[in-house]
Coordinates of C-alpha atoms in Angstrom, one line a residue:
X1 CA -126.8 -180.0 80.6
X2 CA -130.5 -180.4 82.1
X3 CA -129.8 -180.1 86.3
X4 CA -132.0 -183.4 86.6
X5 CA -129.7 -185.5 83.9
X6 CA -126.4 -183.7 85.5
X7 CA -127.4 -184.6 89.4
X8 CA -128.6 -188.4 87.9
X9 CA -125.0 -189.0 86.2
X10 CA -123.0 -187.7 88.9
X11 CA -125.0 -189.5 91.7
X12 CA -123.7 -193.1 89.1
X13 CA -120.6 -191.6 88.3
X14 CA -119.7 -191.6 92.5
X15 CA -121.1 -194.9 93.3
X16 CA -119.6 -196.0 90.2
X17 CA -116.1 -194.9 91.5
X18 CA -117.0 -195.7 94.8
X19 CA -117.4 -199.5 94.2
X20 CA -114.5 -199.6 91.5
X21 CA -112.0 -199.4 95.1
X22 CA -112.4 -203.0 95.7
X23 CA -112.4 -205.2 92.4
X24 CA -112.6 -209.1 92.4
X25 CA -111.4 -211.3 89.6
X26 CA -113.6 -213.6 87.4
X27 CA -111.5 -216.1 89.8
X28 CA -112.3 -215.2 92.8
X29 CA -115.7 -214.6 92.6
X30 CA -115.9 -218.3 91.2
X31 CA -114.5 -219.6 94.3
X32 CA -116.4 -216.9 96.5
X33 CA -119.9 -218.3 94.9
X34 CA -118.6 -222.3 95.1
X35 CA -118.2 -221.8 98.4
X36 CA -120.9 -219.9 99.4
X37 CA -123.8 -221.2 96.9
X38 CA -126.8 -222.3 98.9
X39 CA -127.3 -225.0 96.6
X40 CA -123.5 -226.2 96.7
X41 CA -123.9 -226.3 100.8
X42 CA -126.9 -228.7 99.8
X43 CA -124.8 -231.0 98.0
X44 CA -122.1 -231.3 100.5
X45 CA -124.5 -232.6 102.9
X46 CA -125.9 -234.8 100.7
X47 CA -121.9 -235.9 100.4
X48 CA -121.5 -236.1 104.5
X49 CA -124.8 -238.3 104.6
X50 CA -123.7 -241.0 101.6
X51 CA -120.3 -240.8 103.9
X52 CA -122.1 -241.9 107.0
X53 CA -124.2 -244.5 104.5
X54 CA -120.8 -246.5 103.8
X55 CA -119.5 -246.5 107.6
X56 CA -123.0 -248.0 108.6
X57 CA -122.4 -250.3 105.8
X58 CA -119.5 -251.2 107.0
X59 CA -120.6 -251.3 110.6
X60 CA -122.9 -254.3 110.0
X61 CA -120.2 -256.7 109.5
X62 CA -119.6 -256.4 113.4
X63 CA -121.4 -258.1 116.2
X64 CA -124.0 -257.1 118.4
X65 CA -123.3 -257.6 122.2
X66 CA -126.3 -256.9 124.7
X67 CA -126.7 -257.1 128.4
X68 CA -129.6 -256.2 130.7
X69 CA -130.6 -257.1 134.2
X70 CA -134.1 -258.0 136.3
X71 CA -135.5 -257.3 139.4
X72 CA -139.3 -258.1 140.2
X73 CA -141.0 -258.4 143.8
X74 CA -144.1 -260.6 144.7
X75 CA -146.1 -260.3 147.5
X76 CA -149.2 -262.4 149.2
X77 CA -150.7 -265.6 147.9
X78 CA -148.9 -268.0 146.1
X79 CA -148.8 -271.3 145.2
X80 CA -146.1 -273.7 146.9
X81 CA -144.1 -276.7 145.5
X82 CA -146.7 -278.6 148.1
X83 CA -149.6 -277.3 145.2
X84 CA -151.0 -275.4 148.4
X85 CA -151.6 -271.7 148.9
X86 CA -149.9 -269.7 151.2
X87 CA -149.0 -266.1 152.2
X88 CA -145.3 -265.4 151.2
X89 CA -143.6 -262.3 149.6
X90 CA -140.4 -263.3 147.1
X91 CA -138.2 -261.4 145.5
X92 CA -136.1 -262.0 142.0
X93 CA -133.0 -260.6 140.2
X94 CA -131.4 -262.1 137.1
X95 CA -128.4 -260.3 134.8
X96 CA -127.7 -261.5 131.0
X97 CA -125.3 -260.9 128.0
X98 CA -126.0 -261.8 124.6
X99 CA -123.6 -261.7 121.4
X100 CA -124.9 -262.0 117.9
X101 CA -123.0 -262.6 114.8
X102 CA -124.5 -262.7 111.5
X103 CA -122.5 -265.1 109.4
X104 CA -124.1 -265.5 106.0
X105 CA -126.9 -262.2 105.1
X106 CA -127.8 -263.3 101.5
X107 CA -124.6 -261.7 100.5
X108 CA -127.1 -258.0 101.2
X109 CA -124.5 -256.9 104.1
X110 CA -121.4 -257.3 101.0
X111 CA -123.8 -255.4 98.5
X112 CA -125.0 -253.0 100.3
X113 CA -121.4 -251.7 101.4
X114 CA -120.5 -251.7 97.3
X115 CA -123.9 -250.1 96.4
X116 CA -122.7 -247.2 100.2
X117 CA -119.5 -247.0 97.8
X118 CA -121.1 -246.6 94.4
X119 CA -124.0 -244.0 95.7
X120 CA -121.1 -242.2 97.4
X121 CA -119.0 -241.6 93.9
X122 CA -122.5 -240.5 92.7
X123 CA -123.1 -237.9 95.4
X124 CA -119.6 -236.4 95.1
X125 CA -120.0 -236.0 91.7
X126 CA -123.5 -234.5 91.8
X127 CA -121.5 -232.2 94.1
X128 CA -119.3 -231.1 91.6
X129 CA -121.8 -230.7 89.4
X130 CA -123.5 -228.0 91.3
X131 CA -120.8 -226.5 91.5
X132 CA -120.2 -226.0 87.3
X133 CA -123.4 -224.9 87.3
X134 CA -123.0 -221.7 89.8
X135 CA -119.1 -221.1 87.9
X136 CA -120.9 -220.8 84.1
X137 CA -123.4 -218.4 85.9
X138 CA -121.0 -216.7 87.5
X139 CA -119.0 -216.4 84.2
X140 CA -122.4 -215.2 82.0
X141 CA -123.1 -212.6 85.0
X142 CA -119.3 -211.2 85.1
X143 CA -119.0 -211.2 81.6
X144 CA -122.7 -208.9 81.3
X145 CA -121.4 -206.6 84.4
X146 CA -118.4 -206.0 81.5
X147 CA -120.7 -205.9 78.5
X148 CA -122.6 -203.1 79.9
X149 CA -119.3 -201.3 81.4
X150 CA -118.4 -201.2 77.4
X151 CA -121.7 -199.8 76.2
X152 CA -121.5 -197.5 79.0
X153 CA -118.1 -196.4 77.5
X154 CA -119.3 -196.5 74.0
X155 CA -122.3 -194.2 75.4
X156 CA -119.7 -192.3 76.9
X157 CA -118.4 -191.6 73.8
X158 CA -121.1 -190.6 71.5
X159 CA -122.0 -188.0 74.4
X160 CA -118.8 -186.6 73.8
X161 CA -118.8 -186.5 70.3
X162 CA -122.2 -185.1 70.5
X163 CA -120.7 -182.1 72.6
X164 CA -118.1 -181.3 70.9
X165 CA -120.2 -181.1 67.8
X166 CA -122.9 -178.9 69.7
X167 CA -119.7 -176.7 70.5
X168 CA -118.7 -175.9 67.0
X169 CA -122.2 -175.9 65.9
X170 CA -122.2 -172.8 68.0
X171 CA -119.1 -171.5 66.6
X172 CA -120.5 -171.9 62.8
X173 CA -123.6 -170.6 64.4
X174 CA -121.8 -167.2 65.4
X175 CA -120.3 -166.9 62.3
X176 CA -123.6 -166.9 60.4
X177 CA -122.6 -170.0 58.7
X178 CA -125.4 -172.3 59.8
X179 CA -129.2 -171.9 61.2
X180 CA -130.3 -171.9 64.6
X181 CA -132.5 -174.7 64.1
X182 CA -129.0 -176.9 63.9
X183 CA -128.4 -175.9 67.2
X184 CA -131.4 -177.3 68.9
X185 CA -130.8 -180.4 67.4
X186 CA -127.6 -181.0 68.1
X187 CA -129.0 -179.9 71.9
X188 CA -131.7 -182.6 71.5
X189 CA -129.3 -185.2 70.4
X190 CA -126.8 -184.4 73.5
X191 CA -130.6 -184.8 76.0
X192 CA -130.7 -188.3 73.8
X193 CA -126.5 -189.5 74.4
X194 CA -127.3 -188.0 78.3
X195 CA -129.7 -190.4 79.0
X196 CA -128.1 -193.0 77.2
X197 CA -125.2 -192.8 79.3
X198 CA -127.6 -193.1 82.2
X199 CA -129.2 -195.8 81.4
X200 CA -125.8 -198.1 80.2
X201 CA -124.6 -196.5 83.8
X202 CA -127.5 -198.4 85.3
X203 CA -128.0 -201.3 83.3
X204 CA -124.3 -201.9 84.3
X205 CA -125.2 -201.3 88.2
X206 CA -128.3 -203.8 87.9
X207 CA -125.7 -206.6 86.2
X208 CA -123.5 -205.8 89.1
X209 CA -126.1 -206.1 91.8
X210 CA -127.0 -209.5 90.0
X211 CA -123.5 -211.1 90.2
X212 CA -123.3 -209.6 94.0
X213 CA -126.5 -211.7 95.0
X214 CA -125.3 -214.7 93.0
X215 CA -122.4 -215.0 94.6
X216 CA -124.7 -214.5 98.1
X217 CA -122.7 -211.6 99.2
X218 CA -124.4 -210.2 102.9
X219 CA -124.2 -206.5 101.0
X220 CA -123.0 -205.2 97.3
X221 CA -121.4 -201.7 99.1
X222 CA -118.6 -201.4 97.3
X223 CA -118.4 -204.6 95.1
X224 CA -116.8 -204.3 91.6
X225 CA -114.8 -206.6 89.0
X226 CA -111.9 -206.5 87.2
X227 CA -112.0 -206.4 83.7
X228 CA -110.1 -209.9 82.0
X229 CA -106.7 -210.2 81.0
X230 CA -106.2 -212.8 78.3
X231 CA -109.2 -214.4 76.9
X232 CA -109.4 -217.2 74.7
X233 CA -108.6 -217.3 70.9
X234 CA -107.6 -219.1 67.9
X235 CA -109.7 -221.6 65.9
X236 CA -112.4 -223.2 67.6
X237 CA -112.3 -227.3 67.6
X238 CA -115.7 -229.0 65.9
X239 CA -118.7 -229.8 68.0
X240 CA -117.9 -233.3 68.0
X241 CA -114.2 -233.0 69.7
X242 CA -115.7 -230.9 71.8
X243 CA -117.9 -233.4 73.3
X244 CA -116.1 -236.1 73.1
X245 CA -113.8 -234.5 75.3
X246 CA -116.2 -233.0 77.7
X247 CA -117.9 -236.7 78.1
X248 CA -114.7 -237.7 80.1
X249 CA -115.1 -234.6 82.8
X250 CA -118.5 -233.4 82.7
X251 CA -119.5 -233.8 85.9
X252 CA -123.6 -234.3 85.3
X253 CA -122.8 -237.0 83.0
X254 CA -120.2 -238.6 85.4
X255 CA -123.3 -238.7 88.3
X256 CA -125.6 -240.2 85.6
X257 CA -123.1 -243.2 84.7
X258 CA -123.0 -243.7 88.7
X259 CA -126.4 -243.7 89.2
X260 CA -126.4 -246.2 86.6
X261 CA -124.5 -248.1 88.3
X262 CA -125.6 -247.6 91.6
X263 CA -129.2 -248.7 90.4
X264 CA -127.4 -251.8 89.0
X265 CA -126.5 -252.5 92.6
X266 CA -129.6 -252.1 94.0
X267 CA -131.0 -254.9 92.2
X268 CA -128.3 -257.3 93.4
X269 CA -129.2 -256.2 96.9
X270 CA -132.8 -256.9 96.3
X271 CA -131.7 -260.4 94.7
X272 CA -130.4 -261.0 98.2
X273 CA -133.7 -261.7 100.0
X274 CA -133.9 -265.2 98.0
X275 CA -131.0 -266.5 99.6
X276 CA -130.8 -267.9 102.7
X277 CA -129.1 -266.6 106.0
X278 CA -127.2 -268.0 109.0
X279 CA -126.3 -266.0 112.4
X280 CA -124.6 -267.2 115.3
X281 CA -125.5 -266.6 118.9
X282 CA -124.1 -266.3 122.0
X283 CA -125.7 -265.9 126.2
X284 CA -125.0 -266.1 129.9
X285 CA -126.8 -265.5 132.4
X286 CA -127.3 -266.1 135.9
X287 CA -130.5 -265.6 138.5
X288 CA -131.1 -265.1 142.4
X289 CA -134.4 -265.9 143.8
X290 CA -135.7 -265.3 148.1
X291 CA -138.9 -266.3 149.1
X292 CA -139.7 -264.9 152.5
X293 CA -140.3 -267.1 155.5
X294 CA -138.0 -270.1 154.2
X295 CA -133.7 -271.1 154.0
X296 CA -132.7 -268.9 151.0
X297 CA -129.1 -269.8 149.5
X298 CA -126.7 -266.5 149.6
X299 CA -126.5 -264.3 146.7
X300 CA -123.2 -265.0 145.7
X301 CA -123.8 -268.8 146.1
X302 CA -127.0 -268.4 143.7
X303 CA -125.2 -266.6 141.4
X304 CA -122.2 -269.6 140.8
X305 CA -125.5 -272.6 140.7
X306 CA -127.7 -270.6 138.7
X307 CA -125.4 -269.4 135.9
X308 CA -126.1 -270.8 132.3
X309 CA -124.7 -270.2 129.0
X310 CA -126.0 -270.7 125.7
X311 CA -124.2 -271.4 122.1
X312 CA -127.1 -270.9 118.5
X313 CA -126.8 -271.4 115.2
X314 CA -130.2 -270.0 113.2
X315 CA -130.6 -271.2 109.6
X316 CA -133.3 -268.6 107.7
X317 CA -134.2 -270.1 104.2
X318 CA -137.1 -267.9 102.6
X319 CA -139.6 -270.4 100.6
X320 CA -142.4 -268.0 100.3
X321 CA -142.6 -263.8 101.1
X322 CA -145.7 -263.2 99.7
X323 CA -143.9 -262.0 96.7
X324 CA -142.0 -259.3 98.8
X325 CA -138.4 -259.9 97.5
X326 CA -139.9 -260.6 93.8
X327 CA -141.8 -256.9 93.6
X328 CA -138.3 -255.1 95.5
X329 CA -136.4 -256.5 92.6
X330 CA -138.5 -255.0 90.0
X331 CA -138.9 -252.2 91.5
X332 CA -134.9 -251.6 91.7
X333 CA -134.9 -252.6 88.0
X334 CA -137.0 -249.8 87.7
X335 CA -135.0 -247.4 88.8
X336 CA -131.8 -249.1 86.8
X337 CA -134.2 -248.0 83.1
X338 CA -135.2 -244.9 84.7
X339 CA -131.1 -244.2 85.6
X340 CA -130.3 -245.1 81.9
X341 CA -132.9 -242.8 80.6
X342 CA -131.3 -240.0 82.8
X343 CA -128.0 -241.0 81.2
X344 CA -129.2 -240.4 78.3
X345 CA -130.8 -237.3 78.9
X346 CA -127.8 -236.0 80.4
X347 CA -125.8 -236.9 77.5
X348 CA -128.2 -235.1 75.1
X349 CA -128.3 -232.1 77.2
X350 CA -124.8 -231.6 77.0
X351 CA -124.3 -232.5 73.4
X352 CA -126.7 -229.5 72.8
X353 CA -125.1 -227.1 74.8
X354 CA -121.8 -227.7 73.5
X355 CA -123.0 -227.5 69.7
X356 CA -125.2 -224.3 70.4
X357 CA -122.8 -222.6 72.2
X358 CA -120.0 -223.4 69.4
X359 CA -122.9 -222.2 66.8
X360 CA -123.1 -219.2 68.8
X361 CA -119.5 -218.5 69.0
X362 CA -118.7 -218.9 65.5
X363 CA -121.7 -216.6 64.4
X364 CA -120.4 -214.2 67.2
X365 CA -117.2 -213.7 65.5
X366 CA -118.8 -213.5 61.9
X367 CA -120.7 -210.5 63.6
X368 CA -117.7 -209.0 65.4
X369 CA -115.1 -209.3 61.9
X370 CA -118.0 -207.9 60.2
X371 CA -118.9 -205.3 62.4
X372 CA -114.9 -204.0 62.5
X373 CA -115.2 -203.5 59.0
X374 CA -118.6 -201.5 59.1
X375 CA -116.9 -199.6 62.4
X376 CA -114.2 -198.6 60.2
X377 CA -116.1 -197.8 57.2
X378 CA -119.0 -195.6 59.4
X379 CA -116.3 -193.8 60.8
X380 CA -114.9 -192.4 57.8
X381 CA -118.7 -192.0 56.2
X382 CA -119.2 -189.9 59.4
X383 CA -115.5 -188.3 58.7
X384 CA -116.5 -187.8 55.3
X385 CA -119.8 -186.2 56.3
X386 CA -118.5 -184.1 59.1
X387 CA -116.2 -182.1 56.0
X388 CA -119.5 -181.9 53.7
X389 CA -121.6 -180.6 56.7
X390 CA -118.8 -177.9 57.2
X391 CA -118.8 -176.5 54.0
X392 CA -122.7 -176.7 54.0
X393 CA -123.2 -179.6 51.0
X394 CA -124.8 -181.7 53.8
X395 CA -127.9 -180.5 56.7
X396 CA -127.8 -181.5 60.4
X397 CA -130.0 -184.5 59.7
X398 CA -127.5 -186.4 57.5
X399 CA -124.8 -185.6 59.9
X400 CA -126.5 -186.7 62.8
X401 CA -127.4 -189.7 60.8
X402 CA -123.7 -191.0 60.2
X403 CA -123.3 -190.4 63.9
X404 CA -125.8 -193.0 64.2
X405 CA -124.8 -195.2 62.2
X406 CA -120.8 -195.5 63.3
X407 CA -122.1 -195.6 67.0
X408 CA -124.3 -198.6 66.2
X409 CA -121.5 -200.4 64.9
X410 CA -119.5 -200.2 67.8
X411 CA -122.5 -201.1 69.6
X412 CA -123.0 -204.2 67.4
X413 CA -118.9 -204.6 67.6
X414 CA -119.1 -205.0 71.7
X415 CA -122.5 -207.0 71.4
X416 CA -120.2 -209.2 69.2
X417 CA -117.2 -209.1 71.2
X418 CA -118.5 -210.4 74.6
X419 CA -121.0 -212.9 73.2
X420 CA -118.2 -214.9 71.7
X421 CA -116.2 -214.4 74.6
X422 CA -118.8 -215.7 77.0
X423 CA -119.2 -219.0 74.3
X424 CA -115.7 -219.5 74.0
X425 CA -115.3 -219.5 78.0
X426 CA -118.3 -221.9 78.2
X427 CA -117.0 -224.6 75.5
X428 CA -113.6 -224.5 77.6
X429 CA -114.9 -225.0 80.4
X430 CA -116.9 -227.9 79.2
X431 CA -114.3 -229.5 77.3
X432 CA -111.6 -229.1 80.0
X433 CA -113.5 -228.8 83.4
X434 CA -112.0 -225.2 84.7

């Protein structure tokens, strides 16, 4: 073994062992990323903000209660009750409290809490949206770490089948049987299965690193995965049942009937400036006013004569806005066609995810039932191969040729194996939620 490749694999083979101490599940990484996703954190903001949208909603049903006080001083000439001028200073303090009630907003105060509501269910949902989308990436990325863990074993295993047949190439070479120049190739092809092994090693560590940022881990020392336990199997249902099933959980296209609805609501809102509105008011008060140089009543007297109270009732009925009201309700109506078009588009997008993925599933498994029965059928070529080889009716080239081809099959076998395992996990997930 060349010193570089041997310090390269053993430097992988340690960090590899090193980071297979702590392994997490496909389920808790899922719940590691939800909850840790910057984009997720994004969403539940969003959530807390559409909360605080439906308490202020709610809030203006309630009265509004003011009060506020006055002082002001004047000082030289003034004008007197006798219409003369005169040098005086005076002085002025007042106190008053005013309740306001809205009684009849156009009906905007009742649609704006159900459009708080409706924008709220939207929100949530939107939420849970984000997070499907970080749980199928963190299922695609788990299930590549493993991909490449079983190329790397596959690897593995044509370098060991490669030495062993570079150890009785020797053997056959001591006892005459075959020419040196088989050695050196079957030297060259253990360099090539070296490096291979190398490089699955490190495609695996890159996936690995990828998952580890994903789920927004501060560092990747020591992070590794478990491999799965029972994955899903048995006939796949069509497309269509597919779907139809994931149209009643999908989360996206839950959001997209809300907004729908929610831009429904907006338009009734905006309907509301036509209509007229009525409020009911409330006030007291009470003043005390000194003027220097004259009798001034006391401060508590003044207080008892100069208090007044005030009952209103304000009648608003809009003739003409300048078009105001007419242009906010079709610009909500707007955004109601623009909200069906995202409907739609949701829908679309999730009709052709579902049927690619189940396309992709199905082919997956033609590949992998095919690809068992080329495994099977390389292995005893290369069987069959190895025994002509020995007894000298094949050369090194054909030999090393059936090695080829049986380790491509497994290659194409694991290619196979994991891509309809990652469709299969995705059409689940659609058509079940989890």
């Amino acid at each position: 073994m060349k010193p570089i490749i041997a310090i390269a694999l053993l430097s992988l083979a340690a960090a590899f062992t090193a980071s297979a101490a702590t392994p997490w599940s496909l389920d808790s990484c899922i719940n590691y990323a939800v909850s840790h996703n910057l984009t997720v954190k994004s969403r539940q903001l969003s959530a807390a903000s559409a909360e605080i949208d439906v308490t202020s909603a709610k809030d203006a049903f309630l009265p509004t209660l003011s009060a506020g006080a006055n002082q002001s001083f004047s000082f030289g000439r003034g004008l007197t009750a006798e219409n003369t001028y005169a040098n005086r200073n005076t002085s002025n303090f007042g106190w008053n409290a005013g309740l306001s009630l809205p009684v009849f907003q156009g009906m905007r105060r009742v649609r704006n809490l159900d459009y708080a509501r409706t924008n709220l269910r939207m929100v949530i949902e939107q939420l849970e949206s984000a997070k499907d989308d970080i749980t199928l990436n963190v299922i695609a990325q788990y299930l590549q770490v493993l991909y490449y863990g079983e190329i790397h074993r596959v690897a593995t295993e044509q370098l060991n089948l490669s030495n062993v047949e570079l150890t009785r190439r020797r053997e056959l070479l001591a006892a005459g049987k075959i020419p040196e120049l088989d050695i050196l190739q079957a030297e060259s092809q253990v360099a090539q299965d070296e490096l291979s092994v190398v490089t699955a090693l490190n495609d695996r560590s890159i996936a690995l690193l990828d998952l580890a940022q994903l789920l927004e881990l501060e560092s990747s020392d020591g992070f590794d995965i478990e491999l799965l336990g029972e994955t899903p199997s048995g006939a796949l249902s069509p497309a269509d049942e597919l779907f139809n099933a994931a149209m009643s959980v999908n989360h996206s296209v839950k959001a997209s009937r809300l907004g729908v609805e929610a831009a429904g609501k907006s338009v009734e809102v905006a309907k509301s400036g036509y209509l007229p509105t009525l409020s009911f008011s409330a006030g007291i008060g009470s003043s005390y006013y000194k003027v220097s140089g004259y009798s001034n009543e006391g401060f508590g007297p003044q207080m008892r004569h100069n208090l007044s109270k005030s009952l209103g009732i304000s009648l608003n009925i809009p003739i003409f806005d300048a078009f105001s009201t007419r242009n906010s309700v079709r610009r909500a109506k707007v955004q109601e066609i623009s909200a069906r078009l995202q409907l739609k588009d949701s829908e679309n997008r999730l009709y052709k995810a579902i049927v690619q993925a189940h396309a992709q599933a199905i082919a997956a498994e033609k590949r992998l039932e095919s690809s068992r029965v080329a495994t099977e059928s390389t292995l005893a070529a290369l069987n069959a191969m190895r025994e002509k080889y020995n007894y000298g009716k094949a050369n090194a080239t054909e030999f090393e040729q059936a090695k080829t081809e049986y380790i491509r099959a497994v290659s194409t076998a694991v290619q196979a194996k994991y891509e309809s395992l990652l469709r299969r996990r995705i059409l689940t997930f659609y058509s079940t939620g989890r």
